[in-house]
PDB file of C-alpha atoms in Angstrom:
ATOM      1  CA  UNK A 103     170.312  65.228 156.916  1.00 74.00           C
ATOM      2  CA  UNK A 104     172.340  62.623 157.353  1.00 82.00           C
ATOM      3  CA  UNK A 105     176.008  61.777 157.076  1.00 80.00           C
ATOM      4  CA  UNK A 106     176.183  60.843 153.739  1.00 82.00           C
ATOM      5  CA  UNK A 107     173.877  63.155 152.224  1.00 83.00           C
ATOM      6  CA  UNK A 108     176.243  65.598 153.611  1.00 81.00           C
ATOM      7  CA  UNK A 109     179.060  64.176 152.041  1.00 79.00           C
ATOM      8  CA  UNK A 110     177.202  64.576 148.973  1.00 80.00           C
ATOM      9  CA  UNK A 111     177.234  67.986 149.050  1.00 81.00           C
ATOM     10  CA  UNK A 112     181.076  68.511 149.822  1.00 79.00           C
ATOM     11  CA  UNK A 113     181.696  69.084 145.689  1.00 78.00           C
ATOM     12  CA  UNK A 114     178.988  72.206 145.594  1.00 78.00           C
ATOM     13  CA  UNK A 115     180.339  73.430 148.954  1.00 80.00           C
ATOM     14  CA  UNK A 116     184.101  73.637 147.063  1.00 75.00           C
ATOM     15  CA  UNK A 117     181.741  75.617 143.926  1.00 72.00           C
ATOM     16  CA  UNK A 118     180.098  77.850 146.572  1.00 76.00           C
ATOM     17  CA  UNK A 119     176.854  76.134 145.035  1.00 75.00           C
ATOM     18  CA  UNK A 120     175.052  74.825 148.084  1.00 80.00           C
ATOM     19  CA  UNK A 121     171.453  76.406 148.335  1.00 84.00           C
ATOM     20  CA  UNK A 122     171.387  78.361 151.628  1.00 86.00           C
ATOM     21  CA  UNK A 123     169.663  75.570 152.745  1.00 87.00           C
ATOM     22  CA  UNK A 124     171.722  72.923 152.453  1.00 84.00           C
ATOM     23  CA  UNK A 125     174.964  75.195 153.331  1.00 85.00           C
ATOM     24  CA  UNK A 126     172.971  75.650 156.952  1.00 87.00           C
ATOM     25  CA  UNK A 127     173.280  71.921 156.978  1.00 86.00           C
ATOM     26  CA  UNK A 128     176.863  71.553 156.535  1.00 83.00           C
ATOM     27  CA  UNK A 129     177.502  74.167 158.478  1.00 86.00           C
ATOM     28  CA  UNK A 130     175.656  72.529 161.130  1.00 87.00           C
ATOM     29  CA  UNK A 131     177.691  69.344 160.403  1.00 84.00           C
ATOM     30  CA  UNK A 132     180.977  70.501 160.497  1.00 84.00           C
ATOM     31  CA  UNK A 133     180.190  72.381 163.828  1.00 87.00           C
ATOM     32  CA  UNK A 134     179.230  68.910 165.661  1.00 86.00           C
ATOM     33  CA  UNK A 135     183.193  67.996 164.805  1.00 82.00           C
ATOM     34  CA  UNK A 136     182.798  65.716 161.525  1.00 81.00           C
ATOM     35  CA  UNK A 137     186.786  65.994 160.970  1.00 85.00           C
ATOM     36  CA  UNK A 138     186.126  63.547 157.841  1.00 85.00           C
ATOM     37  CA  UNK A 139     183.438  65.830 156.084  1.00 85.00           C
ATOM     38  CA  UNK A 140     186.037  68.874 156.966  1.00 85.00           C
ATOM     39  CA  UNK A 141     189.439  67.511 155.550  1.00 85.00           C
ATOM     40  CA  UNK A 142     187.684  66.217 152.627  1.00 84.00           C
ATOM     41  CA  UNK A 143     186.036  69.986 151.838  1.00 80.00           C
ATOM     42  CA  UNK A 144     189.233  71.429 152.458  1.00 84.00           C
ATOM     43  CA  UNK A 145     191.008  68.995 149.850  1.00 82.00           C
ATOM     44  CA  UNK A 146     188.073  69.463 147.319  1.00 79.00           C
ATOM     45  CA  UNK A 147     188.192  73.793 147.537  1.00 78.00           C
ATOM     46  CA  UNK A 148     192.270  73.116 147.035  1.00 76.00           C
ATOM     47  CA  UNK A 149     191.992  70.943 144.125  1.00 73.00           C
ATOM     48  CA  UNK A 150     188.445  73.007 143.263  1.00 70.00           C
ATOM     49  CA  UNK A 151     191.306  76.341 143.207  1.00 70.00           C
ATOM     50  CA  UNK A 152     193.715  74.214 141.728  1.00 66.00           C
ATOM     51  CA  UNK A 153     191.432  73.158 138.330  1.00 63.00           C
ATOM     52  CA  UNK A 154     190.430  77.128 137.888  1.00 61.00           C
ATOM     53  CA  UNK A 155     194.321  77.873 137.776  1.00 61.00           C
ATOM     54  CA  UNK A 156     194.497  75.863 134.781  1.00 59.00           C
ATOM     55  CA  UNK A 157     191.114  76.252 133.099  1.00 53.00           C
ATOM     56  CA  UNK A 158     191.878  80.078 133.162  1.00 54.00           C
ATOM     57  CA  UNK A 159     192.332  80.133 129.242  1.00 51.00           C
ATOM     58  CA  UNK A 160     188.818  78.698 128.657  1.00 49.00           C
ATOM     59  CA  UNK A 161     186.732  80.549 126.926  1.00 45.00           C
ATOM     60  CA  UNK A 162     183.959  80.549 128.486  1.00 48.00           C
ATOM     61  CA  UNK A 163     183.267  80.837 132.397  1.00 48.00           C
ATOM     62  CA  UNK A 164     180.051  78.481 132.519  1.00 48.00           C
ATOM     63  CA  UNK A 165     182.096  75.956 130.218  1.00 54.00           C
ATOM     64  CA  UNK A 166     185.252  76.175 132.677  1.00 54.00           C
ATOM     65  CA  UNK A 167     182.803  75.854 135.713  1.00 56.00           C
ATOM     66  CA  UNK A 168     181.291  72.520 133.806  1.00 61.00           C
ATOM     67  CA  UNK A 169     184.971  71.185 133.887  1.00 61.00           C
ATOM     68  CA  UNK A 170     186.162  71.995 137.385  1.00 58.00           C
ATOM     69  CA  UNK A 171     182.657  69.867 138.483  1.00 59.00           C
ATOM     70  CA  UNK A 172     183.380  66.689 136.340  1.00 63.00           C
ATOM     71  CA  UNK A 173     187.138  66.645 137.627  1.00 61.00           C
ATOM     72  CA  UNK A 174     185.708  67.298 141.775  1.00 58.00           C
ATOM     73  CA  UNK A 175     183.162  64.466 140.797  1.00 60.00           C
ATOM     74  CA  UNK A 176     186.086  61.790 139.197  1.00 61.00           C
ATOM     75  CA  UNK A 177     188.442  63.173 141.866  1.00 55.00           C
ATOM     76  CA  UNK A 178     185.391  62.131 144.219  1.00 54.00           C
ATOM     77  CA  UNK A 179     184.992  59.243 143.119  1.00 55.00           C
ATOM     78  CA  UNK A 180     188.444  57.674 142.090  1.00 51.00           C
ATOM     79  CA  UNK A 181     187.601  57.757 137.948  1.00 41.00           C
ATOM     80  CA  UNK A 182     186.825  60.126 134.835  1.00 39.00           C
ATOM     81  CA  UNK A 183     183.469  60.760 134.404  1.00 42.00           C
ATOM     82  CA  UNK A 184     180.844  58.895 132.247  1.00 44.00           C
ATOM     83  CA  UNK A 185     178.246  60.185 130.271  1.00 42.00           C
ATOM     84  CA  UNK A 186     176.245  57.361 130.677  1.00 42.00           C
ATOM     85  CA  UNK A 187     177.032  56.153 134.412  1.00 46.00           C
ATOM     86  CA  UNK A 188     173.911  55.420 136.391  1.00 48.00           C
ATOM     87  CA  UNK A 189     172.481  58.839 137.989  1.00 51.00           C
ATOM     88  CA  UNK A 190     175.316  61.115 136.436  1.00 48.00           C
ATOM     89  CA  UNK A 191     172.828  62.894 134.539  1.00 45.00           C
ATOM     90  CA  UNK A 192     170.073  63.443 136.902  1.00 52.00           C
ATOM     91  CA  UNK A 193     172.344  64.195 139.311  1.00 51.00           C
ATOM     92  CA  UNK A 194     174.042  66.772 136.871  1.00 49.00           C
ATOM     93  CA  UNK A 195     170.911  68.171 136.047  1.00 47.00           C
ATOM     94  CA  UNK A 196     169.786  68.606 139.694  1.00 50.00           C
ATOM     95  CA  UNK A 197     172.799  70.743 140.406  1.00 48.00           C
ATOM     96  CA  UNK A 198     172.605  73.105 137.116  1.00 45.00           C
ATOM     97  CA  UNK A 199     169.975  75.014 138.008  1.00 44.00           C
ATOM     98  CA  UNK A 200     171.569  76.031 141.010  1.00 48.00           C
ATOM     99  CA  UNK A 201     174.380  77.359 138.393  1.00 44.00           C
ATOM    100  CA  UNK A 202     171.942  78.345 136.681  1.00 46.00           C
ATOM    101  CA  UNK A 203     170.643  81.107 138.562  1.00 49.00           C
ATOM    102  CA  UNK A 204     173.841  82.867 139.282  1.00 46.00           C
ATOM    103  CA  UNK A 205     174.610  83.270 135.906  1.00 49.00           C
ATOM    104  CA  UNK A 206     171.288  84.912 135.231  1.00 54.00           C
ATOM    105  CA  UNK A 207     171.912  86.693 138.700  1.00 56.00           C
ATOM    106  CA  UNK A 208     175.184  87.942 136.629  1.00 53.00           C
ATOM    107  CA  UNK A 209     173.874  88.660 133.984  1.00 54.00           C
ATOM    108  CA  UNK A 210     171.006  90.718 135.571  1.00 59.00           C
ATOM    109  CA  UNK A 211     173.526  92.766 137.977  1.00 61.00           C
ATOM    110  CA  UNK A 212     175.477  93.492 134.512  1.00 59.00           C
ATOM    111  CA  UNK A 213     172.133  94.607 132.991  1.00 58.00           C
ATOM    112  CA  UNK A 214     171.190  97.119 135.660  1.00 67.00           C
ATOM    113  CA  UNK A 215     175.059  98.007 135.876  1.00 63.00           C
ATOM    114  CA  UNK A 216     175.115  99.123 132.302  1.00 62.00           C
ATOM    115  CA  UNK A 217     171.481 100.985 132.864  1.00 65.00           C
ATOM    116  CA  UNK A 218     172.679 102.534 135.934  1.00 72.00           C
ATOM    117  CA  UNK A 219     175.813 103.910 133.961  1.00 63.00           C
ATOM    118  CA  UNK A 220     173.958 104.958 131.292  1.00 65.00           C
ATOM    119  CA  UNK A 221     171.260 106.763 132.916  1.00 77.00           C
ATOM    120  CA  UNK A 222     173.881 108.258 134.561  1.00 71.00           C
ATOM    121  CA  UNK A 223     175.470 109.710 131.337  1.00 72.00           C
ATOM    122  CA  UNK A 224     172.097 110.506 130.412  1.00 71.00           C
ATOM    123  CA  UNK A 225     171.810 112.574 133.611  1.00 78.00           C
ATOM    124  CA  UNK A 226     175.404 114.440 132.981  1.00 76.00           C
ATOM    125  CA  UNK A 227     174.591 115.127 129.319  1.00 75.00           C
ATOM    126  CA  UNK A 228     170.929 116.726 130.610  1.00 82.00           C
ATOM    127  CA  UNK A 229     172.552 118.946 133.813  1.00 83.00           C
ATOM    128  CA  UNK A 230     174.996 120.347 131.283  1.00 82.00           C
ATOM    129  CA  UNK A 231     172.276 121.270 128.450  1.00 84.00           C
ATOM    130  CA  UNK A 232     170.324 122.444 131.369  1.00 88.00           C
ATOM    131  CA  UNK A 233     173.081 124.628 132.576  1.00 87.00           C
ATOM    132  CA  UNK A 234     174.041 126.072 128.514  1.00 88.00           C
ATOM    133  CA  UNK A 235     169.977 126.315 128.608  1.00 89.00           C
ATOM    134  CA  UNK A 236     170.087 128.296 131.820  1.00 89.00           C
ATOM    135  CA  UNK A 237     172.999 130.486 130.772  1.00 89.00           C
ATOM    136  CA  UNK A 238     171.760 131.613 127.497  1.00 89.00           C
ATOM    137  CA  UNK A 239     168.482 132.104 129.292  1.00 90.00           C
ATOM    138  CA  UNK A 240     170.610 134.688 131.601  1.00 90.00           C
ATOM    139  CA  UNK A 241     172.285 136.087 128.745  1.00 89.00           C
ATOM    140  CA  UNK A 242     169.234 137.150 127.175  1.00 90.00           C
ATOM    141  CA  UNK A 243     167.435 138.090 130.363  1.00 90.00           C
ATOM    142  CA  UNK A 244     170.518 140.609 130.491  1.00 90.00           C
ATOM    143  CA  UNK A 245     170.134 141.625 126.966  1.00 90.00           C
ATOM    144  CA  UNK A 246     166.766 142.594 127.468  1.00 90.00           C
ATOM    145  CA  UNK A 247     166.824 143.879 130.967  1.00 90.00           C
ATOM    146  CA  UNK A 248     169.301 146.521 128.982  1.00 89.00           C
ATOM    147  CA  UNK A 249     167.215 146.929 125.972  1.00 88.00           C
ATOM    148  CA  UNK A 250     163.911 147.910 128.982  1.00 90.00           C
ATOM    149  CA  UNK A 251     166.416 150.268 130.718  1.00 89.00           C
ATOM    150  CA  UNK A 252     167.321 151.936 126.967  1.00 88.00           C
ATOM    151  CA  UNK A 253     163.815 152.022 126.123  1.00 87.00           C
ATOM    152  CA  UNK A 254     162.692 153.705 130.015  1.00 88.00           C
ATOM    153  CA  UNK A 255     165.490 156.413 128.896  1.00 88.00           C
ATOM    154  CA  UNK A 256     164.042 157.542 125.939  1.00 88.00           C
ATOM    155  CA  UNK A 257     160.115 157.462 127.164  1.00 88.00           C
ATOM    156  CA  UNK A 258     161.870 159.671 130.037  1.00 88.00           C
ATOM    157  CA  UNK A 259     163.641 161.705 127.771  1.00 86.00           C
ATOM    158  CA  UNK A 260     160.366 161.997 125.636  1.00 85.00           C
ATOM    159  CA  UNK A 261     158.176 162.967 128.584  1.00 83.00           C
ATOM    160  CA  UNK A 262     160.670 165.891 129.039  1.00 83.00           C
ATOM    161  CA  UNK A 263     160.679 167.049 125.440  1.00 79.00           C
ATOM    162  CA  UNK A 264     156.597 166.948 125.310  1.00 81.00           C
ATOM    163  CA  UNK A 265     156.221 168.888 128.752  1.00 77.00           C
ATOM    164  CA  UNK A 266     158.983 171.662 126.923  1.00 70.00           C
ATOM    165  CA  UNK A 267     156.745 171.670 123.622  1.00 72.00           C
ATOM    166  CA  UNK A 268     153.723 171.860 126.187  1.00 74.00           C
ATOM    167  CA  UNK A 269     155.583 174.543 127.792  1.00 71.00           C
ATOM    168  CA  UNK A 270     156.715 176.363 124.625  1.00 69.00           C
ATOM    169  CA  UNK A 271     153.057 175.867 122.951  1.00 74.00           C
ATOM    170  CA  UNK A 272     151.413 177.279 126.307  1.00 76.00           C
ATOM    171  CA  UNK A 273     154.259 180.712 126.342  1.00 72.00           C
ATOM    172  CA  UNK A 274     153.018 181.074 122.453  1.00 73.00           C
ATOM    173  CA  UNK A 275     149.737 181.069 123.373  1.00 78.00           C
ATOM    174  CA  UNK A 276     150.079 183.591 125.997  1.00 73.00           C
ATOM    175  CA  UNK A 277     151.930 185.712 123.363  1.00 75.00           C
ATOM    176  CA  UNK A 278     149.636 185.510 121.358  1.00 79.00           C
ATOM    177  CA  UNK A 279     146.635 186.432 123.384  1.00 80.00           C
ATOM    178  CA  UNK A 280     148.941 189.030 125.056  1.00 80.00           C
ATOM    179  CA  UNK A 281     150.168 190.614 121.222  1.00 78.00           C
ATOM    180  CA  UNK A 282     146.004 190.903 120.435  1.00 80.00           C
ATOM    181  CA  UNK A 283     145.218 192.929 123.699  1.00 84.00           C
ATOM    182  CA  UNK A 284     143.765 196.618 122.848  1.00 88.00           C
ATOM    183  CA  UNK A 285     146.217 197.625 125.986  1.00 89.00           C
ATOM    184  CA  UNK A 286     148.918 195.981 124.415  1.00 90.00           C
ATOM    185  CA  UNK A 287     152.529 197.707 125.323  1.00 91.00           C
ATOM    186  CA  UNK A 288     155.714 196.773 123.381  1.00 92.00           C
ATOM    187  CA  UNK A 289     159.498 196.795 124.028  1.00 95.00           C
ATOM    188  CA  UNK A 290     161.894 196.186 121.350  1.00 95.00           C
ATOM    189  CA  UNK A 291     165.404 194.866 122.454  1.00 97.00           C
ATOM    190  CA  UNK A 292     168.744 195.562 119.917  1.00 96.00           C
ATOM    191  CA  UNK A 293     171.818 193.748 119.958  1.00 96.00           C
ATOM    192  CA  UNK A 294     174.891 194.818 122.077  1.00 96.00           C
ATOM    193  CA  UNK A 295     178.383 193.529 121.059  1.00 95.00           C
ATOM    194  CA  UNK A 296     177.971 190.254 122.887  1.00 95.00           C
ATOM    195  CA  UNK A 297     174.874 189.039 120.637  1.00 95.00           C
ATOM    196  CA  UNK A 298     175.213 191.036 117.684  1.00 94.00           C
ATOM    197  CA  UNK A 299     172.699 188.901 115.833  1.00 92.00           C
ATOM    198  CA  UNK A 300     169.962 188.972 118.073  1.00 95.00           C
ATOM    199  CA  UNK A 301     166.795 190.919 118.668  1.00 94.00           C
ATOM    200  CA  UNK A 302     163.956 190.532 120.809  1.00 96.00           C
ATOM    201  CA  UNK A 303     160.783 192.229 122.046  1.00 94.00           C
ATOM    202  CA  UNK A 304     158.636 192.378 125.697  1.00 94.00           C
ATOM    203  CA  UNK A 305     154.641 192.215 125.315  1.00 93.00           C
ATOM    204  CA  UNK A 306     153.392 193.575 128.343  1.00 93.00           C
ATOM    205  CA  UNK A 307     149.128 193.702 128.334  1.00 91.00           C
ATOM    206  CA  UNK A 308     147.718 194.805 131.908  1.00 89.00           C
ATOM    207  CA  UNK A 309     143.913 193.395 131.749  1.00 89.00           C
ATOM    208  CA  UNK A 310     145.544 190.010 131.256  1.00 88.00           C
ATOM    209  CA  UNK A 311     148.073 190.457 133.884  1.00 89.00           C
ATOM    210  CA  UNK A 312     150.565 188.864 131.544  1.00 90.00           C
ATOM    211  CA  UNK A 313     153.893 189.641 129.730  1.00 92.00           C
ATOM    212  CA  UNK A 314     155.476 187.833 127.350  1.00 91.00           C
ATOM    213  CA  UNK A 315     159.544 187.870 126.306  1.00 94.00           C
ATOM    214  CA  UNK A 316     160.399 186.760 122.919  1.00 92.00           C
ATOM    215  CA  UNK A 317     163.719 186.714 121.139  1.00 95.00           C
ATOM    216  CA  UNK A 318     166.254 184.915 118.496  1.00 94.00           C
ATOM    217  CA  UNK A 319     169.930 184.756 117.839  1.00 94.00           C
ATOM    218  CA  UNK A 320     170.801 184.786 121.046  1.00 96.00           C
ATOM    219  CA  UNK A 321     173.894 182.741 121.907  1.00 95.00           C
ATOM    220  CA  UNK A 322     173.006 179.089 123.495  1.00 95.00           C
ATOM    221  CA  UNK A 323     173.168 179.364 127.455  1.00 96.00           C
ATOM    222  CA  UNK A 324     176.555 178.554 129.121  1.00 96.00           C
ATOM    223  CA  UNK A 325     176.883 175.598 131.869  1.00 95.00           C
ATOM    224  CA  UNK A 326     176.346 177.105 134.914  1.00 96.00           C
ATOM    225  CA  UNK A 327     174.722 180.603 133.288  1.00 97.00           C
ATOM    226  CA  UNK A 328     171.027 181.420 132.789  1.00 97.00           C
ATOM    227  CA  UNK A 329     169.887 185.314 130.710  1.00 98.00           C
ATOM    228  CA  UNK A 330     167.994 187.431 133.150  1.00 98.00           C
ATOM    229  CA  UNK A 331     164.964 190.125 132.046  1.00 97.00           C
ATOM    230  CA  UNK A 332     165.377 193.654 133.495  1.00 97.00           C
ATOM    231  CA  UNK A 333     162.626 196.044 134.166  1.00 96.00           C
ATOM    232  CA  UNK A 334     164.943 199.523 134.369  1.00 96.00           C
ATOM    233  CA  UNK A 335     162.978 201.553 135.994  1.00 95.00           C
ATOM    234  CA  UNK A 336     162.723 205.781 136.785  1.00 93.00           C
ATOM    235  CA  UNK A 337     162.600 204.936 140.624  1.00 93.00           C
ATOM    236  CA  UNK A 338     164.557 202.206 141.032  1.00 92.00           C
ATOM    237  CA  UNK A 339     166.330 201.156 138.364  1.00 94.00           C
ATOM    238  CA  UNK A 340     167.157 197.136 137.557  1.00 96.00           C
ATOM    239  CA  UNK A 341     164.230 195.276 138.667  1.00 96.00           C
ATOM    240  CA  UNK A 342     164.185 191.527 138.022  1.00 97.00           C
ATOM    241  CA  UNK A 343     161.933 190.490 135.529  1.00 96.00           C
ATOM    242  CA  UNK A 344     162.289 187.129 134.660  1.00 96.00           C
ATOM    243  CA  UNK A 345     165.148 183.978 133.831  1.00 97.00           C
ATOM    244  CA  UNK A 346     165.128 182.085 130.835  1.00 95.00           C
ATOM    245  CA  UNK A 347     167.438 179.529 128.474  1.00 95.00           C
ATOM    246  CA  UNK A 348     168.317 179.927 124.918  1.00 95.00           C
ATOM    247  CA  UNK A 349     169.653 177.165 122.087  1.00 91.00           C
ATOM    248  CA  UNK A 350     171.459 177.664 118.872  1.00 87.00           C
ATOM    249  CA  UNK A 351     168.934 178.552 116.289  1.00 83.00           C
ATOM    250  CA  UNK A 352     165.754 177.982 118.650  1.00 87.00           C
ATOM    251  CA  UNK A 353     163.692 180.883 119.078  1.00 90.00           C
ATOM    252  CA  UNK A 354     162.883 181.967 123.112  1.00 91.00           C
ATOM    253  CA  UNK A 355     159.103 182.448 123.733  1.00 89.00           C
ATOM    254  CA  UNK A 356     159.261 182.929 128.273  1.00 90.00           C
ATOM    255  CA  UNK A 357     156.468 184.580 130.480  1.00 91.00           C
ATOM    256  CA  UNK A 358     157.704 187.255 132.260  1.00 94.00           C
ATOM    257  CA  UNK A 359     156.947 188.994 135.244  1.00 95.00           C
ATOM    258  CA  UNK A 360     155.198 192.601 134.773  1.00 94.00           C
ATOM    259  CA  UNK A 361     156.536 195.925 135.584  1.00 94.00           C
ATOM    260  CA  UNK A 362     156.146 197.285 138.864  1.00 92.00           C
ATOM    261  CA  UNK A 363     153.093 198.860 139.389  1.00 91.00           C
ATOM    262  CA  UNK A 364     153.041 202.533 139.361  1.00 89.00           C
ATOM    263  CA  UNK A 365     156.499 202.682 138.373  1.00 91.00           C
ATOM    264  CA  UNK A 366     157.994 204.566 134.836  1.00 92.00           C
ATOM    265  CA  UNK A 367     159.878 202.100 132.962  1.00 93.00           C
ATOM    266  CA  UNK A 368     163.116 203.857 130.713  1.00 94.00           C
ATOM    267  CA  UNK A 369     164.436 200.156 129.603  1.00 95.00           C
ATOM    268  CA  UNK A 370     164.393 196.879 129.496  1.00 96.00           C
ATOM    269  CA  UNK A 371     167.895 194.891 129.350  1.00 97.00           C
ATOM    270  CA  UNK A 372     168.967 191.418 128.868  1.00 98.00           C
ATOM    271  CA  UNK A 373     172.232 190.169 130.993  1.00 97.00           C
ATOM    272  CA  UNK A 374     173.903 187.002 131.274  1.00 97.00           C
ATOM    273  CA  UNK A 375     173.994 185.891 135.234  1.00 97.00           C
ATOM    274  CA  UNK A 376     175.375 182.804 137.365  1.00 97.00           C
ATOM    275  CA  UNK A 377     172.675 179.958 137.367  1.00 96.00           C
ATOM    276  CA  UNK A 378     170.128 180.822 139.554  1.00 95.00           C
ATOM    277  CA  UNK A 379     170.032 184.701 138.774  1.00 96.00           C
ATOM    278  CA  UNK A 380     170.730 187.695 140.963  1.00 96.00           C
ATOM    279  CA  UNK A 381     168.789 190.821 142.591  1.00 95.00           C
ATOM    280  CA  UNK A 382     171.282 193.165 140.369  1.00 95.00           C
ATOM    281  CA  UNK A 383     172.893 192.952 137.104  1.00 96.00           C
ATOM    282  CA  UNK A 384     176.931 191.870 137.156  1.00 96.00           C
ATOM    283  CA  UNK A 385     176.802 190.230 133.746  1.00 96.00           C
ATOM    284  CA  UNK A 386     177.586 191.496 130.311  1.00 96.00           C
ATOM    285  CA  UNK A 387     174.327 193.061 128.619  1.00 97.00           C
ATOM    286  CA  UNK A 388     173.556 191.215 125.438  1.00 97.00           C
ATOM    287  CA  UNK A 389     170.269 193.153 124.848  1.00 97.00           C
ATOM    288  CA  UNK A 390     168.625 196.713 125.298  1.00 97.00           C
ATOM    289  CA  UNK A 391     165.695 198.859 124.409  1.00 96.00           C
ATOM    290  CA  UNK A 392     163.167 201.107 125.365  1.00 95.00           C
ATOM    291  CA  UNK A 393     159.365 200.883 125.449  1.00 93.00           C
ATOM    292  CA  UNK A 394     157.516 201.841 122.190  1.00 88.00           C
ATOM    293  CA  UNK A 395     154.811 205.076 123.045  1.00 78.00           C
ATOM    294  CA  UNK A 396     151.864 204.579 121.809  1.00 68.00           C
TER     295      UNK A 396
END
């Protein structure tokens, strides 16, 4: 490119409008020490800064950018700007396309900025329904992590009721087949002072090697206490029958053990003991009778 071509291109230099190009070529130029081509850019970006001071108010940036050229072209060329001078046009038109682009270059990078910004708010308003989304999700995995562990306490506390009906069903049973027994021996049991509503009987039958304690009114069973069956008898007195529980107004159906073999029983007795139950009465007797002849 030669010298005056490059001289050409000194008023889109001061714009910062030189395709990359042609701003290789100046570059090039001004290296090789063209001190006319350099003092002539530097007075065209002056008055090129100079013209954008005072076409600040315009309204429009492409419109001020229109104006700073035709003043760098008349200051170029020593007069105002024709419309219809020779080559004005085309040469307009050969450099607005260059201007061109960067506004649609702008205009782009404002596009994506605006869709980067709002995906972004997009993206804040989603982690924050996520996060009410997860909470609530937490706060009813809680709610029904409770409502399981309610539920397993009841089907617990159900299996133990049904095993102490299967218990109580079985202990009536036994009574039952013990009270038909042609050997069958009874005991009745009368109140003493401490359970003076009470009464109670021992079914004893020795071909079904069972015996059978039944009994109401007898006060419910104290924390840490448990009622304990005595066998009193002739040779050794208390012998340890059996333990059992009573409840307010629940009748006590418990299998007992039998009385010694070979021994004469005068009594039977019912005492209240520690938890547990002892080898000899210490408690207060709430019950006592003898065995029924035949």
């Amino acid at each position: 490119m030669d010298h005056q071509a490059i001289k050409d291109l000194l008023p889109l230099a001061a714009l910062d409008r030189l395709e990359p190009d042609e701003a290789r070529a100046l570059e090039e130029h001004l290296r090789a020490g063209s001190d006319e081509c350099e003092a002539e850019l530097r007075e065209l970006r002056e008055a090129a800064a100079a013209l954008a001071l005072s076409l600040e108010q315009e309204s429009s940036e492409e419109k001020s950018e229109e104006r700073i050229w035709e003043r760098l072209e008349a200051r170029l060329h020593g007069a105002v700007p024709q419309s219809g001078r020779p080559g004005a046009k085309e040469a307009d038109r050969a450099r607005r396309p260059a201007r061109g682009r960067v506004g649609a270059w702008r205009a782009a990078t404002a596009v994506m900025a605006a869709g980067i910004v709002g995906i972004a708010i997009y993206a804040g308003q989603m982690s924050d329904r996520m996060r009410r989304a997860n909470e609530e999700n937490q706060e009813q995995l809680r709610a029904m992590n409770s409502r399981v562990a309610g539920l397993s306490a009841e089907v617990r506390r159900a299996h133990v009721e049904v095993g102490a009906l299967q218990r109580v069903l079985a202990d009536r049973l036994r009574l039952e087949k013990v009270l038909s027994a042609p050997d069958l021996r009874l005991t009745r049991l009368a109140p003493l002072a401490p359970a003076p509503g009470a009464n109670a009987s021992v079914a004893v039958s020795a071909t079904n090697k069972a015996a059978v304690f039944q009994a109401v009114g007898l006060p419910a069973t104290p924390a840490g206490k448990t009622y304990e069956l005595w066998w009193i008898t002739k040779e050794h007195g208390p012998v340890a029958a059996g333990l059992f529980q009573a409840e307010d107004g629940h009748p006590v159906v418990a299998p007992v053990a039998l009385p010694p073999p070979g021994e004469h029983v005068l009594l039977s007795a019912v005492t209240l003991e520690p938890a547990g139950g002892v080898s000899k009465p210490t408690g207060a007797m709430y019950l006592k009778g003898a065995p029924v002849r035949p």
